[in-house]
PDB file of C-alpha atoms in Angstrom:
ATOM      1  CA  MET A1211       0.192  -0.080   0.272  1.00 94.00           C
ATOM      2  CA  ASN A1212       1.528   3.656  -1.004  1.00 95.00           C
ATOM      3  CA  LEU A1213       0.930   6.093   1.480  1.00 96.00           C
ATOM      4  CA  ASN A1214       1.187   8.965  -0.863  1.00 94.00           C
ATOM      5  CA  LEU A1215       3.764  10.867   1.281  1.00 97.00           C
ATOM      6  CA  ARG A1216       6.233  11.207  -1.785  1.00 98.00           C
ATOM      7  CA  GLY A1217       7.594  14.715  -2.016  1.00 98.00           C
ATOM      8  CA  GLN A1218       6.792  16.009   1.753  1.00 98.00           C
ATOM      9  CA  ALA A1219       9.750  17.133   3.429  1.00 98.00           C
ATOM     10  CA  VAL A1220      10.174  16.360   7.360  1.00 98.00           C
ATOM     11  CA  THR A1221       9.500  19.517   9.359  1.00 98.00           C
ATOM     12  CA  ARG A1222      10.132  18.068  12.975  1.00 97.00           C
ATOM     13  CA  VAL A1223      11.736  14.981  14.479  1.00 96.00           C
ATOM     14  CA  CYS A1224      10.377  14.540  18.209  1.00 95.00           C
ATOM     15  CA  PHE A1225      11.253  12.204  20.867  1.00 92.00           C
ATOM     16  CA  ASP A1226       9.129  11.017  23.660  1.00 91.00           C
ATOM     17  CA  ALA A1227       7.755   7.722  24.544  1.00 90.00           C
ATOM     18  CA  ALA A1228       7.396   7.239  20.646  1.00 95.00           C
ATOM     19  CA  LEU A1229       9.235   8.940  17.737  1.00 96.00           C
ATOM     20  CA  THR A1230       7.047  11.307  15.929  1.00 97.00           C
ATOM     21  CA  VAL A1231       7.969  12.618  12.631  1.00 97.00           C
ATOM     22  CA  LEU A1232       5.914  15.525  11.106  1.00 98.00           C
ATOM     23  CA  THR A1233       5.779  16.424   7.170  1.00 98.00           C
ATOM     24  CA  SER A1234       5.208  19.601   5.122  1.00 98.00           C
ATOM     25  CA  GLY A1235       1.883  17.613   3.985  1.00 97.00           C
ATOM     26  CA  ASP A1236       0.477  17.900   7.404  1.00 97.00           C
ATOM     27  CA  CYS A1237       0.838  14.175   8.368  1.00 97.00           C
ATOM     28  CA  GLU A1238       2.249  12.746  11.525  1.00 98.00           C
ATOM     29  CA  LEU A1239       3.942   9.604  11.647  1.00 98.00           C
ATOM     30  CA  ARG A1240       4.453   7.851  15.131  1.00 98.00           C
ATOM     31  CA  VAL A1241       7.069   4.860  15.791  1.00 98.00           C
ATOM     32  CA  GLU A1242       6.161   3.182  18.707  1.00 97.00           C
ATOM     33  CA  THR A1243       7.883  -0.051  18.586  1.00 96.00           C
ATOM     34  CA  GLU A1244      11.587  -0.915  17.494  1.00 95.00           C
ATOM     35  CA  ALA A1245      12.702   0.212  14.074  1.00 97.00           C
ATOM     36  CA  ILE A1246      15.464   0.082  11.834  1.00 96.00           C
ATOM     37  CA  LEU A1247      17.384   2.956  10.443  1.00 95.00           C
ATOM     38  CA  GLN A1248      19.729   2.287   7.528  1.00 95.00           C
ATOM     39  CA  VAL A1249      21.867   5.345   7.073  1.00 89.00           C
ATOM     40  CA  SER A1250      23.977   4.324   4.399  1.00 76.00           C
ATOM     41  CA  ALA A1251      24.595   1.264   1.988  1.00 73.00           C
ATOM     42  CA  GLY A1252      25.196  -1.278   4.588  1.00 76.00           C
ATOM     43  CA  ASP A1253      24.973   0.620   7.717  1.00 88.00           C
ATOM     44  CA  HIS A1254      21.851   0.123   9.881  1.00 92.00           C
ATOM     45  CA  VAL A1255      20.945   1.186  13.579  1.00 93.00           C
ATOM     46  CA  SER A1256      18.265  -0.728  15.324  1.00 94.00           C
ATOM     47  CA  PHE A1257      16.732   1.546  18.203  1.00 94.00           C
ATOM     48  CA  ASP A1258      13.738   1.509  20.410  1.00 94.00           C
ATOM     49  CA  PRO A1259      11.505   4.671  20.363  1.00 93.00           C
ATOM     50  CA  GLU A1260      11.772   4.884  24.190  1.00 91.00           C
ATOM     51  CA  SER A1261      15.475   5.197  24.268  1.00 90.00           C
ATOM     52  CA  PRO A1262      16.725   6.561  20.659  1.00 89.00           C
ATOM     53  CA  GLU A1263      20.269   7.537  21.700  1.00 91.00           C
ATOM     54  CA  ALA A1264      22.082   5.498  19.127  1.00 87.00           C
ATOM     55  CA  ALA A1265      19.914   6.500  16.274  1.00 90.00           C
ATOM     56  CA  ALA A1266      19.021  10.254  17.555  1.00 91.00           C
ATOM     57  CA  PRO A1267      21.813  11.649  15.650  1.00 92.00           C
ATOM     58  CA  HIS A1268      20.637  10.223  12.047  1.00 91.00           C
ATOM     59  CA  LEU A1269      17.040  10.924  12.961  1.00 93.00           C
ATOM     60  CA  VAL A1270      17.874  14.461  13.611  1.00 92.00           C
ATOM     61  CA  ARG A1271      19.318  14.514  10.255  1.00 92.00           C
ATOM     62  CA  LEU A1272      15.978  13.800   8.796  1.00 95.00           C
ATOM     63  CA  GLY A1273      14.825  17.277   9.397  1.00 93.00           C
ATOM     64  CA  ARG A1274      14.295  18.961   5.953  1.00 93.00           C
ATOM     65  CA  ASP A1275      14.843  15.852   4.171  1.00 97.00           C
ATOM     66  CA  VAL A1276      12.238  14.797   1.786  1.00 98.00           C
ATOM     67  CA  ILE A1277      10.441  11.487   1.386  1.00 98.00           C
ATOM     68  CA  ALA A1278      11.124   9.526  -1.790  1.00 98.00           C
ATOM     69  CA  GLU A1279       8.789   6.372  -1.031  1.00 98.00           C
ATOM     70  CA  ALA A1280       6.316   5.574   1.833  1.00 98.00           C
ATOM     71  CA  GLU A1281       5.035   1.826   1.670  1.00 98.00           C
ATOM     72  CA  VAL A1282       3.424  -0.565   3.837  1.00 98.00           C
ATOM     73  CA  GLY A1283       3.934  -4.374   3.236  1.00 95.00           C
ATOM     74  CA  ARG A1284       1.747  -7.103   3.283  1.00 92.00           C
ATOM     75  CA  ALA A1285       2.808  -8.434   6.732  1.00 95.00           C
ATOM     76  CA  GLY A1286       2.342  -4.605   8.050  1.00 97.00           C
ATOM     77  CA  ASP A1287       5.835  -3.575   7.841  1.00 97.00           C
ATOM     78  CA  LEU A1288       6.354   0.205   7.187  1.00 98.00           C
ATOM     79  CA  VAL A1289       9.297   1.422   4.924  1.00 98.00           C
ATOM     80  CA  ILE A1290       9.869   5.075   4.206  1.00 98.00           C
ATOM     81  CA  GLU A1291      12.581   5.923   1.962  1.00 97.00           C
ATOM     82  CA  PHE A1292      14.190   9.659   2.148  1.00 97.00           C
ATOM     83  CA  GLU A1293      16.226  11.467  -1.077  1.00 96.00           C
ATOM     84  CA  SER A1294      19.332  11.348   1.191  1.00 94.00           C
ATOM     85  CA  GLY A1295      19.212   7.546   0.811  1.00 94.00           C
ATOM     86  CA  THR A1296      18.169   7.237   4.497  1.00 96.00           C
ATOM     87  CA  LYS A1297      15.712   4.306   4.991  1.00 96.00           C
ATOM     88  CA  LEU A1298      13.432   4.035   8.035  1.00 97.00           C
ATOM     89  CA  THR A1299      11.794   0.444   8.661  1.00 97.00           C
ATOM     90  CA  VAL A1300       9.287  -0.671  11.155  1.00 98.00           C
ATOM     91  CA  LEU A1301       8.393  -4.001  11.510  1.00 97.00           C
ATOM     92  CA  PRO A1302       5.196  -5.086  13.149  1.00 97.00           C
ATOM     93  CA  ASP A1303       4.771  -6.040  16.836  1.00 97.00           C
ATOM     94  CA  GLU A1304       2.747  -9.164  18.225  1.00 96.00           C
ATOM     95  CA  GLU A1305       1.647  -7.327  21.241  1.00 96.00           C
ATOM     96  CA  TYR A1306       1.506  -3.585  20.281  1.00 96.00           C
ATOM     97  CA  GLU A1307       0.890  -1.024  17.693  1.00 97.00           C
ATOM     98  CA  ALA A1308       4.035  -0.720  16.011  1.00 98.00           C
ATOM     99  CA  TRP A1309       3.344   2.543  14.224  1.00 98.00           C
ATOM    100  CA  GLY A1310       0.605   4.914  13.135  1.00 98.00           C
ATOM    101  CA  ILE A1311      -0.039   7.688  10.295  1.00 98.00           C
ATOM    102  CA  VAL A1312      -2.297  10.636  10.867  1.00 97.00           C
ATOM    103  CA  GLY A1313      -2.989  12.663   7.898  1.00 94.00           C
ATOM    104  CA  PRO A1314      -5.294  15.627   6.760  1.00 90.00           C
ATOM    105  CA  LYS A1315      -8.779  15.559   7.482  1.00 87.00           C
ATOM    106  CA  GLY A1316      -8.257  12.792   9.734  1.00 88.00           C
ATOM    107  CA  LYS A1317      -7.085   9.801   7.574  1.00 93.00           C
ATOM    108  CA  ARG A1318      -5.413   7.463   9.483  1.00 96.00           C
ATOM    109  CA  VAL A1319      -3.398   4.262   8.763  1.00 97.00           C
ATOM    110  CA  THR A1320      -2.166   2.013  11.851  1.00 97.00           C
ATOM    111  CA  CYS A1321      -0.430  -1.154  12.352  1.00 98.00           C
ATOM    112  CA  MET A1322      -2.361  -3.235  14.649  1.00 98.00           C
ATOM    113  CA  PRO A1323      -0.888  -5.747  16.909  1.00 97.00           C
ATOM    114  CA  GLY A1324       0.344  -8.691  14.875  1.00 96.00           C
ATOM    115  CA  GLY A1325       0.627  -6.672  11.740  1.00 97.00           C
ATOM    116  CA  GLU A1326      -2.975  -6.131  10.843  1.00 97.00           C
ATOM    117  CA  ILE A1327      -3.398  -2.683   8.800  1.00 97.00           C
ATOM    118  CA  ALA A1328      -6.391  -0.446  10.125  1.00 97.00           C
ATOM    119  CA  VAL A1329      -7.220   2.266   7.742  1.00 95.00           C
ATOM    120  CA  TRP A1330      -9.701   5.487   8.518  1.00 94.00           C
ATOM    121  CA  SER A1331     -10.800   7.648   5.966  1.00 87.00           C
ATOM    122  CA  GLY A1332     -11.574  10.713   8.205  1.00 71.00           C
ATOM    123  CA  GLU A1333     -14.270  11.716   5.691  1.00 66.00           C
TER     124      GLU A1333
END
C-alpha cells in the first residue's frame, strides 16, 4: 500500500515515548516499537523509540529531508525512503501498535498488533 507521502519534507522530529515525525503535508508518523534506520549502504542502526540514543543523531538529520517513497508491506511493515538515501523500517509487533500515520482531514493508517493494517478515511 502506497501511503502517498512522496515529496513531503520532514519538518520536525520529536522524541518522547515514541518517535514522531511531522511532514510538510500535515502528516504525523508515530513509531512506537523497535525500528531500523539504514543510514548508508549497509550501515543499519536498530533503536527503541523510548531510548533512541544510538539513532538520534541520524534521526535529527532527517529534518528537511524529503520522502522519496513510503509503503506498507503485506505483513504490516512500514518502509520510508528519503531522498538522502536514509531508509526507516518498522516491523509489526505481536503485542502493540507498531506505528501509525495521521494525515489531513483525519485520515489514519495504523499497524495493529500482529501486523493487521487499519485504515480510517476521516471523511
